[in-house]
Coordinates of C-alpha atoms in Angstrom, one line a residue:
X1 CA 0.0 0.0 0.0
X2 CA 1.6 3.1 -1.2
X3 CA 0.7 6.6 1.3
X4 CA 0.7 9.8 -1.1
X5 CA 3.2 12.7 0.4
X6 CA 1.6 16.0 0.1
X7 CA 4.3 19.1 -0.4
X8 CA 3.2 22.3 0.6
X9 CA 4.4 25.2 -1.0
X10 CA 3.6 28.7 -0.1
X11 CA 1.5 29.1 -3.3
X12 CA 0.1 25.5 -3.5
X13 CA -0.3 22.3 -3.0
X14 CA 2.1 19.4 -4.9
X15 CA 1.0 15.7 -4.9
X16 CA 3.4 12.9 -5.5
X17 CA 1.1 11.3 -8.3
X18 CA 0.8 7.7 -8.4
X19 CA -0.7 5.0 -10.5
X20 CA -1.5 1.3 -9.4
X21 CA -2.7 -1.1 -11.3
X22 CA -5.6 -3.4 -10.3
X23 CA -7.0 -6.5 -12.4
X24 CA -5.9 -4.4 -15.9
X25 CA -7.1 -1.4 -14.8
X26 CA -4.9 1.6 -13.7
X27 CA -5.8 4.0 -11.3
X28 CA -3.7 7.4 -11.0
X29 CA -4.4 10.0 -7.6
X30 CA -3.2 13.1 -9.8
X31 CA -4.1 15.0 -6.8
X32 CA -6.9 17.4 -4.3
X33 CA -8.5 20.7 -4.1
X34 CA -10.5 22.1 -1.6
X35 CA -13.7 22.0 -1.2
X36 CA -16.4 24.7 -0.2
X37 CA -15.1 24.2 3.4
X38 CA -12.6 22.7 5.2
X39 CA -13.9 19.7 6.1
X40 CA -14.7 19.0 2.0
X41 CA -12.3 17.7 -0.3
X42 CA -12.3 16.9 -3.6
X43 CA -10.1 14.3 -5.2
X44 CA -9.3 14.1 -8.9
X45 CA -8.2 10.5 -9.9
X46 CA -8.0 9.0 -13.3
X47 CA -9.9 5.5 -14.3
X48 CA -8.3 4.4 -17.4
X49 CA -11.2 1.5 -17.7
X50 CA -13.9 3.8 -16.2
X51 CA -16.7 1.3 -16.9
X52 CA -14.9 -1.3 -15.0
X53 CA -15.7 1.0 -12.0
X54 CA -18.4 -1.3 -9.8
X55 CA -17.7 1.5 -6.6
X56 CA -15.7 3.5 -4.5
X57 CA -15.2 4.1 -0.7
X58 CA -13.2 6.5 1.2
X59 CA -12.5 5.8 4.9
X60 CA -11.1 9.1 7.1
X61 CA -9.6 8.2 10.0
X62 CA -10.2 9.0 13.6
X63 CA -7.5 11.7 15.2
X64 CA -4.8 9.8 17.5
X65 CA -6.4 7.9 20.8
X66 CA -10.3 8.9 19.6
X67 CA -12.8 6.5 20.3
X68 CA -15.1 7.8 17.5
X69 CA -16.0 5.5 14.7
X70 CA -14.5 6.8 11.2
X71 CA -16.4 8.6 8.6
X72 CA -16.9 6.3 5.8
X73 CA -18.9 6.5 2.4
X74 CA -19.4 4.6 -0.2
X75 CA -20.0 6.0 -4.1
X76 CA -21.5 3.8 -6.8
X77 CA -20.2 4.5 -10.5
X78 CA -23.8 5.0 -11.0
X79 CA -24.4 7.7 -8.3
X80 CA -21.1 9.1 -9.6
X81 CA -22.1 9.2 -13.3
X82 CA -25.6 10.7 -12.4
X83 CA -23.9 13.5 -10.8
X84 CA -21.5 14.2 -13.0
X85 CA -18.5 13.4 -11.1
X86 CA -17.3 10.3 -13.6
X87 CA -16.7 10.7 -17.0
X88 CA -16.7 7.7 -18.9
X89 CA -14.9 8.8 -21.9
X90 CA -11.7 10.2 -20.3
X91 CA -11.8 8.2 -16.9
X92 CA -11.8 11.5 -15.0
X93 CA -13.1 11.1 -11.5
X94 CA -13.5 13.7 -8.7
X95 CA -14.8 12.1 -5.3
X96 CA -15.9 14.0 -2.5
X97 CA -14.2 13.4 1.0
X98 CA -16.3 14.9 3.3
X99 CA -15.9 14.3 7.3
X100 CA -12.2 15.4 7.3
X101 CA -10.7 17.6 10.1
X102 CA -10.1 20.8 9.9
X103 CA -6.3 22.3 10.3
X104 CA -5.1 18.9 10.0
X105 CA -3.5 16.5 8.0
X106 CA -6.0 13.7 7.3
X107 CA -5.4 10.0 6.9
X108 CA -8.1 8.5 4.1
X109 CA -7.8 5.2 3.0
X110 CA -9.4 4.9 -0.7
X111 CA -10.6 1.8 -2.4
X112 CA -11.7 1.1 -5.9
X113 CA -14.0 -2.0 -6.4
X114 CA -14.0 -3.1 -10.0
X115 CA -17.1 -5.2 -11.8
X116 CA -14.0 -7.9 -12.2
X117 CA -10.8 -8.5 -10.7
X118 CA -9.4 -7.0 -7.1
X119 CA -9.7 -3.7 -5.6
X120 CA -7.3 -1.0 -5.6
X121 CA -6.3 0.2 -2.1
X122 CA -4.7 3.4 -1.5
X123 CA -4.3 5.8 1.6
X124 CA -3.6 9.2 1.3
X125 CA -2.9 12.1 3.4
X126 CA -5.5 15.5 3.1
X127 CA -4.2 18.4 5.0
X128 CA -7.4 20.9 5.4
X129 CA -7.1 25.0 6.2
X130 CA -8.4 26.2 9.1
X131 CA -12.0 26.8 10.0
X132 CA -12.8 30.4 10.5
X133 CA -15.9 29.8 12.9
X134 CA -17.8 32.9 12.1
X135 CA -20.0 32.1 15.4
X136 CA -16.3 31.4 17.5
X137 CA -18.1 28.7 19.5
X138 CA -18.0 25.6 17.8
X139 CA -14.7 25.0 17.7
X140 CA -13.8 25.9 21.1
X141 CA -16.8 24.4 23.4
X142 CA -16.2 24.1 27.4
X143 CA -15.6 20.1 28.0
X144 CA -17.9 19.7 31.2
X145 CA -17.0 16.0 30.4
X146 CA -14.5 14.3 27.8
X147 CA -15.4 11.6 26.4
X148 CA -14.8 8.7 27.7
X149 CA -12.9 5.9 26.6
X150 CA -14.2 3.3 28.7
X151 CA -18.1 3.4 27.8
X152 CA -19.6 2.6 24.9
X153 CA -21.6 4.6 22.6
X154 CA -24.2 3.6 19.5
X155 CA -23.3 7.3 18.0
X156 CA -20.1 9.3 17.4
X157 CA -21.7 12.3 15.0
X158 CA -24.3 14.6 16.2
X159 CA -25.8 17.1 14.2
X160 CA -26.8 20.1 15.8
X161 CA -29.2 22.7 14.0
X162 CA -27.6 26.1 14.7
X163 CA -28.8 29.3 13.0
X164 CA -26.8 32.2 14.1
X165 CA -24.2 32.5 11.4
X166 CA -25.3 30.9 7.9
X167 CA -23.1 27.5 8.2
X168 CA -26.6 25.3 9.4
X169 CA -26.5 22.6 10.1
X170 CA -23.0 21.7 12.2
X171 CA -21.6 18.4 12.5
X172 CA -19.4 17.4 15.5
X173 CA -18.0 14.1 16.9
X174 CA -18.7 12.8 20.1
X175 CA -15.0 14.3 20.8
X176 CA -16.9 18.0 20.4
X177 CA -14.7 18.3 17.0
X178 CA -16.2 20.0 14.2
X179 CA -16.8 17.7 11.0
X180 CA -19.0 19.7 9.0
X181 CA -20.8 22.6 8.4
X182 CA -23.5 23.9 5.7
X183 CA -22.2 25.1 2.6
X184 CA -25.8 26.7 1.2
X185 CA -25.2 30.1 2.8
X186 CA -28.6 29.8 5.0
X187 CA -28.8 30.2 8.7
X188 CA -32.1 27.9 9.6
X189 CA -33.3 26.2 12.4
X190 CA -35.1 23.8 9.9
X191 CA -33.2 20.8 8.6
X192 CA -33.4 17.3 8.2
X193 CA -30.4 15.1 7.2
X194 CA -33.1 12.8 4.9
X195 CA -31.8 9.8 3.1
X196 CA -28.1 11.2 2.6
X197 CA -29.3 15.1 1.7
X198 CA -29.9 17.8 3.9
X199 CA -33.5 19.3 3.6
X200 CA -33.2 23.0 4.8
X201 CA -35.6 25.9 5.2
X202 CA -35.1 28.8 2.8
X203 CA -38.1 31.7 2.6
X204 CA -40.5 30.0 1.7
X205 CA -39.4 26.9 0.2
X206 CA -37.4 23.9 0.8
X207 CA -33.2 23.9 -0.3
X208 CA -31.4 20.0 -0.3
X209 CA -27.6 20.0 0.5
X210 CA -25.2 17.5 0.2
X211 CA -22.7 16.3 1.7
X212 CA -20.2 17.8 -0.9
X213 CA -21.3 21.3 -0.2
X214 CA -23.5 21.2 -3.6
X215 CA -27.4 22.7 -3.0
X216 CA -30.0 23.6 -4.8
X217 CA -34.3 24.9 -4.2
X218 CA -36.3 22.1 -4.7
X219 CA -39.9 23.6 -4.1
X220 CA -41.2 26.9 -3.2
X221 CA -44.7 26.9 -1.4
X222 CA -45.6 30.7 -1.6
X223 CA -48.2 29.9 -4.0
X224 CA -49.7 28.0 -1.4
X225 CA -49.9 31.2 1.2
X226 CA -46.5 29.9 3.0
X227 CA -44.9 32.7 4.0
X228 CA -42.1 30.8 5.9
X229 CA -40.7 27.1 6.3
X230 CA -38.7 28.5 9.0
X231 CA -39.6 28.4 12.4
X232 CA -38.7 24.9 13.9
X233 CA -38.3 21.3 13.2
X234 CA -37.9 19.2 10.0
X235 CA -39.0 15.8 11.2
X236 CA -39.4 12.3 9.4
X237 CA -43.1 11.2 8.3
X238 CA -45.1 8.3 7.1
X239 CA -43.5 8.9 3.6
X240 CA -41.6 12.0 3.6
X241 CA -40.5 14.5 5.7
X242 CA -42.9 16.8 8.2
X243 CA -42.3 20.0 7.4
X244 CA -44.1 23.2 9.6
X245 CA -44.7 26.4 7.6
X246 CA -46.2 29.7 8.8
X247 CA -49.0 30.7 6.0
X248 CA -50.8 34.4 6.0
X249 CA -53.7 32.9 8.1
X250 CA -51.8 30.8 10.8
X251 CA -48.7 31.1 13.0
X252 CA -46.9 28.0 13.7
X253 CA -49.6 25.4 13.4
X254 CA -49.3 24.1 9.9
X255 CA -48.1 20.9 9.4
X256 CA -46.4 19.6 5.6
X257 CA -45.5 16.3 4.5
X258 CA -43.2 16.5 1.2
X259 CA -41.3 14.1 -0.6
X260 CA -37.6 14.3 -1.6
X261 CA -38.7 16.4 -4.5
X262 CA -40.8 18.8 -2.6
X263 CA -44.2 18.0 -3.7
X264 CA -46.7 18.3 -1.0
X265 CA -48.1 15.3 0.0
X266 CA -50.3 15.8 3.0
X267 CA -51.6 19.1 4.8
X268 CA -52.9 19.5 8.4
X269 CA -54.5 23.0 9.4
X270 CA -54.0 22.2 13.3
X271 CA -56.3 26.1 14.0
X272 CA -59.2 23.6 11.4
X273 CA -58.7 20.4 13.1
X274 CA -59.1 21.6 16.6
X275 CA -61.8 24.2 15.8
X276 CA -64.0 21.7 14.8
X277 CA -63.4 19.1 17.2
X278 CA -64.3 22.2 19.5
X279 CA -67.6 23.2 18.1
X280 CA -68.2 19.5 17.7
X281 CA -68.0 19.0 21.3
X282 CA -70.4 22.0 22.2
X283 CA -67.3 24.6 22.9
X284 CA -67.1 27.7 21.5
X285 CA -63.4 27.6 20.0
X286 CA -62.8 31.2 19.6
X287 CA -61.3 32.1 22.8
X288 CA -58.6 29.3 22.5
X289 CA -58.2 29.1 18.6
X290 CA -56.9 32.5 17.6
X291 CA -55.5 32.1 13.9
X292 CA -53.6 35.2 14.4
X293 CA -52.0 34.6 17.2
X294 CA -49.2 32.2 18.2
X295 CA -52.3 30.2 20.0
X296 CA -50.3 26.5 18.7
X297 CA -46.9 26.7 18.7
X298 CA -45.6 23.9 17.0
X299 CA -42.3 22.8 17.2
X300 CA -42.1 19.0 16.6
X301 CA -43.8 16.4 14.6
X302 CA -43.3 12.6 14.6
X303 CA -44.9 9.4 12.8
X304 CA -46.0 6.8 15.0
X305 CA -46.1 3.9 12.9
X306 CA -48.0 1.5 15.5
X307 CA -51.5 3.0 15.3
X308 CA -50.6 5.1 11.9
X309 CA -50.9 8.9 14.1
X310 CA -49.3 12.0 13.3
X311 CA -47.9 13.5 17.0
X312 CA -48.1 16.9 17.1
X313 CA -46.2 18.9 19.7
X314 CA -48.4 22.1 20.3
X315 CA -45.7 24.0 23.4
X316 CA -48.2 26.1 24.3
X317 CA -51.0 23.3 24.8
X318 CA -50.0 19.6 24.6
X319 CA -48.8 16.4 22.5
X320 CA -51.9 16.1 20.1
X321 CA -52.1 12.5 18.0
X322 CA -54.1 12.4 15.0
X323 CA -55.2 10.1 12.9
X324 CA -52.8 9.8 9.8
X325 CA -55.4 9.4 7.1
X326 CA -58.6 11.5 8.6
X327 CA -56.9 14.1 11.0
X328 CA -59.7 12.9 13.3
X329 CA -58.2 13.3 17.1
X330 CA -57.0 10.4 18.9
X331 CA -56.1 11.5 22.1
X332 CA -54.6 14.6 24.0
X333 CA -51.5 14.4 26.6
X334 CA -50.7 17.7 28.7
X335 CA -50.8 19.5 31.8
X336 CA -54.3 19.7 33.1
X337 CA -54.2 23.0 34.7
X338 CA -53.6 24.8 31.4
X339 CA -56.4 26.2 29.9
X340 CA -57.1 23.6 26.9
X341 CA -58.3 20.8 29.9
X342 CA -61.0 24.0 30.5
X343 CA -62.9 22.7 27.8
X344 CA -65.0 19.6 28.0
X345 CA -64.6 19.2 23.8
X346 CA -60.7 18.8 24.5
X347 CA -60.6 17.1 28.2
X348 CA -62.8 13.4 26.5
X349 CA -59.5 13.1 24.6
X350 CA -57.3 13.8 27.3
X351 CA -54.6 10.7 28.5
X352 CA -54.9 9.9 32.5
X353 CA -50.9 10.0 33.7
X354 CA -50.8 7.4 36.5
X355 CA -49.4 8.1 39.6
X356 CA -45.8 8.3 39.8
X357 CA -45.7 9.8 36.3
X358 CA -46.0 13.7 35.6
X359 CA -47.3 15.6 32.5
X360 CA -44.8 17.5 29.8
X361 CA -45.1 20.8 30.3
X362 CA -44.1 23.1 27.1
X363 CA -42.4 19.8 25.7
X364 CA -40.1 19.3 22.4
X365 CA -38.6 17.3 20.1
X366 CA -40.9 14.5 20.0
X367 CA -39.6 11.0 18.3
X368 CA -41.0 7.8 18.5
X369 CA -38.4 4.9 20.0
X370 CA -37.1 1.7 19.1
X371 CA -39.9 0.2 21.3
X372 CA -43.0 2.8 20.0
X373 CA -42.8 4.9 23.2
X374 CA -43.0 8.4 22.7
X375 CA -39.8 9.8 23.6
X376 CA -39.8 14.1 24.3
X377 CA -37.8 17.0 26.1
X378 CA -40.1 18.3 29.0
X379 CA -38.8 22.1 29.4
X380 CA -41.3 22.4 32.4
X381 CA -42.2 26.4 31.1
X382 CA -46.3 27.0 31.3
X383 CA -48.0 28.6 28.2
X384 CA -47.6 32.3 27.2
X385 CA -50.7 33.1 25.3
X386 CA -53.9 31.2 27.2
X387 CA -54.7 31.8 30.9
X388 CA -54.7 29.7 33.0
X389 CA -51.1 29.2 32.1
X390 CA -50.8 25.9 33.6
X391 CA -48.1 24.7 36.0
X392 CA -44.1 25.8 36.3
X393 CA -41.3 24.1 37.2
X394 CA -38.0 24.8 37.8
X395 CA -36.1 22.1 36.0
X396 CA -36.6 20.5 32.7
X397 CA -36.4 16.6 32.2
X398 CA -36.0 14.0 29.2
X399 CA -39.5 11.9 29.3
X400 CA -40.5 8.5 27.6
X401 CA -43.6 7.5 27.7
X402 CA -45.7 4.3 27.2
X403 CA -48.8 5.4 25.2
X404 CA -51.9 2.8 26.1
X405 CA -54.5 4.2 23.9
X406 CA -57.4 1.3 25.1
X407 CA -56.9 2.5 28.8
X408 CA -56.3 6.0 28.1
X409 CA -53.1 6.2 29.9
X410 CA -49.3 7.8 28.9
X411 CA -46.8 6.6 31.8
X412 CA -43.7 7.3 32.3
X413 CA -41.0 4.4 31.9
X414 CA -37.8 6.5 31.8
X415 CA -36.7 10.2 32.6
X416 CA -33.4 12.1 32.9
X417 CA -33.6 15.1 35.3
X418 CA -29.5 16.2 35.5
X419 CA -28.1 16.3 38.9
X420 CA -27.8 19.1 39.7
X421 CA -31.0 20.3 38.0
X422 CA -30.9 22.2 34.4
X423 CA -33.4 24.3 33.8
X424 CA -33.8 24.9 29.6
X425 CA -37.6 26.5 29.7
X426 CA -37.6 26.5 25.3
X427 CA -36.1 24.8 22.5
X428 CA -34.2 21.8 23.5
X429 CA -34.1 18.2 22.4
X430 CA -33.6 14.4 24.0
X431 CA -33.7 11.7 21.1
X432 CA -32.6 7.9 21.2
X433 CA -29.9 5.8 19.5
X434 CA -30.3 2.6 19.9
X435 CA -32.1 1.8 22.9
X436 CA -31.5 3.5 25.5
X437 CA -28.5 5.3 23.8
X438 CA -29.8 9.1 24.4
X439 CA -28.5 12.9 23.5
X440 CA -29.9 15.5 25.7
X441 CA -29.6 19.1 24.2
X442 CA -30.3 21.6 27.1
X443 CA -30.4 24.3 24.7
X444 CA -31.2 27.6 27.6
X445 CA -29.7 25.9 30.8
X446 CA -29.1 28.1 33.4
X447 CA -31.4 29.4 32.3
X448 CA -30.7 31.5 29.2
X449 CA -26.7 31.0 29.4
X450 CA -25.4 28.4 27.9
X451 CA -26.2 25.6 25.4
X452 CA -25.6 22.0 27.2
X453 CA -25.1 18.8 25.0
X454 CA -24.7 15.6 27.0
X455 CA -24.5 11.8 25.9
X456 CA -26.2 8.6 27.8
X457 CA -25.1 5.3 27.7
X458 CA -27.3 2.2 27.8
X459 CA -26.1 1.6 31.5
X460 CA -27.3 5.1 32.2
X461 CA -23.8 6.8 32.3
X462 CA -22.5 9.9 30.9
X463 CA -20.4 9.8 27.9
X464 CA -19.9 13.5 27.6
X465 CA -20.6 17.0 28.1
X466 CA -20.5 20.0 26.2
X467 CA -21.4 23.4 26.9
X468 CA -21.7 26.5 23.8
X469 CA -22.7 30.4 25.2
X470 CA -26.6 30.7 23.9
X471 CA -26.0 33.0 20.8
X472 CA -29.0 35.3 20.6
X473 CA -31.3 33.0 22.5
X474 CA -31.8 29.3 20.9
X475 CA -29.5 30.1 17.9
X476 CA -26.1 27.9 19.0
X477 CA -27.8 24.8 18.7
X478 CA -31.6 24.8 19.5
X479 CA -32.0 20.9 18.7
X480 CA -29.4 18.4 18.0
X481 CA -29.9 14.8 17.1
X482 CA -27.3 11.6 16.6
X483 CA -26.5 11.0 13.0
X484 CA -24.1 8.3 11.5
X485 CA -21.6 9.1 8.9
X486 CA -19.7 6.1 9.8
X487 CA -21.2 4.0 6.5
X488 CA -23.1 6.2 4.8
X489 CA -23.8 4.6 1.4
X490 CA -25.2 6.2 -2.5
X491 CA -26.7 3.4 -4.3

């Protein structure tokens, strides 16, 4: 196995060019150039049989004595063709190496699978520039806790939807090392990573990102009254991906389901739904449903696959499940002493929480877990636009619970409340690995200080702890979410 020696000039960059062979077919490294940021690389190598080409993989290795899993992805000629990164007729290939470290020099092993004949193995050394953090947090966070060596982890990449400087998302290792940033120029506290892209909020459409730094608009929904995609979560549906859009006649509580392409696929008017359940029930809705008002909230969607429901987190209300297909209700789980409970038409769908269980209270980032419990940060902060207001607490706690929707029950079967106590009263996140392999965002602990990001074994201990100053309130990193780049794969 040769190892390419990069030469560094002041004016540029001088690889020692190699060709191998493999099974008849050569394969020449004629060298790198940077990609749209540090962490993005783009090698040019030669195929002189580029039809032969069945695939090819680059591995970048972990720093010296990390734990962290590599980031690895795998390229088939037929991805590469369709994106215009193989040419056929002159073998030309440039392969994007994304995952690397910045301000450092970069071991990436390289293989070439052929249709016939062996593989040709290569590793190379990628030395990146420097990141120029425009926020100046992400690349120097407070270690509350390095990460341990001795515990194991399901995750080592965690993806953090920032949206004070336009670099959203950011991608760090369970080291707190930067590994990627957005290229699209948008600063969003809407993404999704979604079947290897990155589906972000732009105006009022939809932008996909990839992992090369390429993007491009794939819808724009003004014509359907949107005036933004852009006020919280991106979340995975039935099909597609749940989207939540402000339109001129409603504030946070309209709910999209697209497809990769950004055709709409399903719509749900949560100010229509709940308006009519209202009326239906003998209330008179328009106290509590105020279109014009942030009367909803929404800030989280998830699919629950077991009873086909759409989960709805309204923050200032409850967790709402409706029917997939119908939007019909299905039942209602929230503090009682806020005012929704006030109204008979709302309470018959309410959930009973057994003793020994407690309510969320202004709750986000709902997900559905390995073992169809709903899964959600409780901030513990009471409404701001209904009186009563409900309850307040003065800590915030991760909450799964066991939805029985015959018996009308949601208890508890797991919660993290930090010792000492944080208390983050909005934005925020908890989500599961595998089981029981949890992130905890506190995204205002203190409250409004500091953004905390904290990883859970299965045996309950902590892996880590980071801590980022809260950039103009939820803006450092207002929900962040495991993600695995260690095999990511294009078909």
């Amino acid at each position: 196995m040769k190892k390419l020696i990069l030469v560094a000039t002041l004016v540029s960059l001088t690889w020692t060019n190699h060709a191998q062979a493999a099974g008849g077919v050569t394969v020449t490294v004629n060298g790198q150039s940077a990609g749209p940021t540090p962490f993005i690389s783009q090698l040019d190598l030669t195929i002189s049989d580029a039809s032969a080409l069945k695939s090819v993989e680059f591995i970048v290795e972990p720093k010296p004595n990390s734990v962290t899993r590599p980031v690895a992805a795998s390229y088939s000629s037929a991805y590469l063709l369709s994106r215009g990164f193989l040419n056929l007729n002159t073998g030309q290939l440039t392969l994007p190496v994304f995952g690397l470290y910045a301000n450092f020099s970069n071991t990436v092993a390289l293989t070439c699978a052929f249709k016939k004949g062996p593989a040709h193995r290569e590793t190379l050394t990628i030395p990146t520039a420097v990141f120029a953090d425009p926020t100046g947090v992400y690349t120097n966070p407070t270690v509350l806790q390095a990460r341990s060596t001795r515990t194991d982890l399901s995750y080592d990449f965690i993806l953090l939807k920032g949206y004070y400087a336009a670099i959203s998302p950011i991608i760090i290792d369970t080291d707190g090392e930067v590994r990627w940033v957005g290229a699209a120029g948008l600063a969003t506290p809407s993404v999704i990573l979604f079947k290897n892209s990155f589906y972000l909020s732009s105006g009022t459409g939809v932008t996909r990102m990839e992992f090369d730094g390429t993007s491009e608009s794939v819808a724009d929904y003004a014509d359907l009254e949107v005036t933004s995609t852009s006020h919280h979560n991106f979340d995975p549906g039935k099909q597609g991906i749940l989207i939540e859009v402000n339109t001129t006649n409603s504030t946070e509580s309209v709910i999209m389901e697209i497809d990769t392409a950004g055709t709409v696929l399903k719509t749900w008017r949560m100010a229509e739904i709940v308006r009519a359940a209202m009326l239906a029930g003998g209330d008179d809705p328009t106290a509590f449903v105020r279109d014009a008002d942030d009367w909803f909230h929404n800030n989280s969607c998830t699919y629950r696959k077991a009873d086909d429901t759409l989960l709805i987190s309204s923050r200032e209300n409850f967790v709402i499940a409706l029917d997939y297909e119908t939007g019909a209700i299905q039942w209602i789980l929230g503090d009682p002493t806020k005012a929704w409970h006030q109204y008979a038409s709302l309470r018959q769908f309410a959930l009973t929480v057994p003793a020994g269980s407690l309510p969320p209270i202004g709750e986000h980032a709902l997900s559905i877990t390995k073992d169809k419990s709903l899964l959600l940060f409780d901030n513990g902060a009471n409404s701001l636009e209904h009186t009563p207001a409900g309850d307040n607490r003065d800590y915030s706690a991760a909450r799964k619970y066991r939805i029985n929707t015959k018996k009308k029950t949601a208890t508890e079967i797991w919660n993290y409340q930090a010792d000492p106590s944080i208390y983050s009263p909005y934005c925020s996140s908890v989500y599961e690995d595998r089981s029981r392999n949890y992130l905890i965002d506190y995204t205002l602990a203190g409250p409004f200080v500091s953004s905390e990001i904290i990883g859970l074994s299965a045996k309950g201990e902590k892996v880590f702890g980071y801590s980022y100053p809260a950039l103009n309130f939820c803006a450092a990193a207002w929900n962040a979410i495991p993600v695995h780049l260690e095999n990511v794969v294009y078909p």
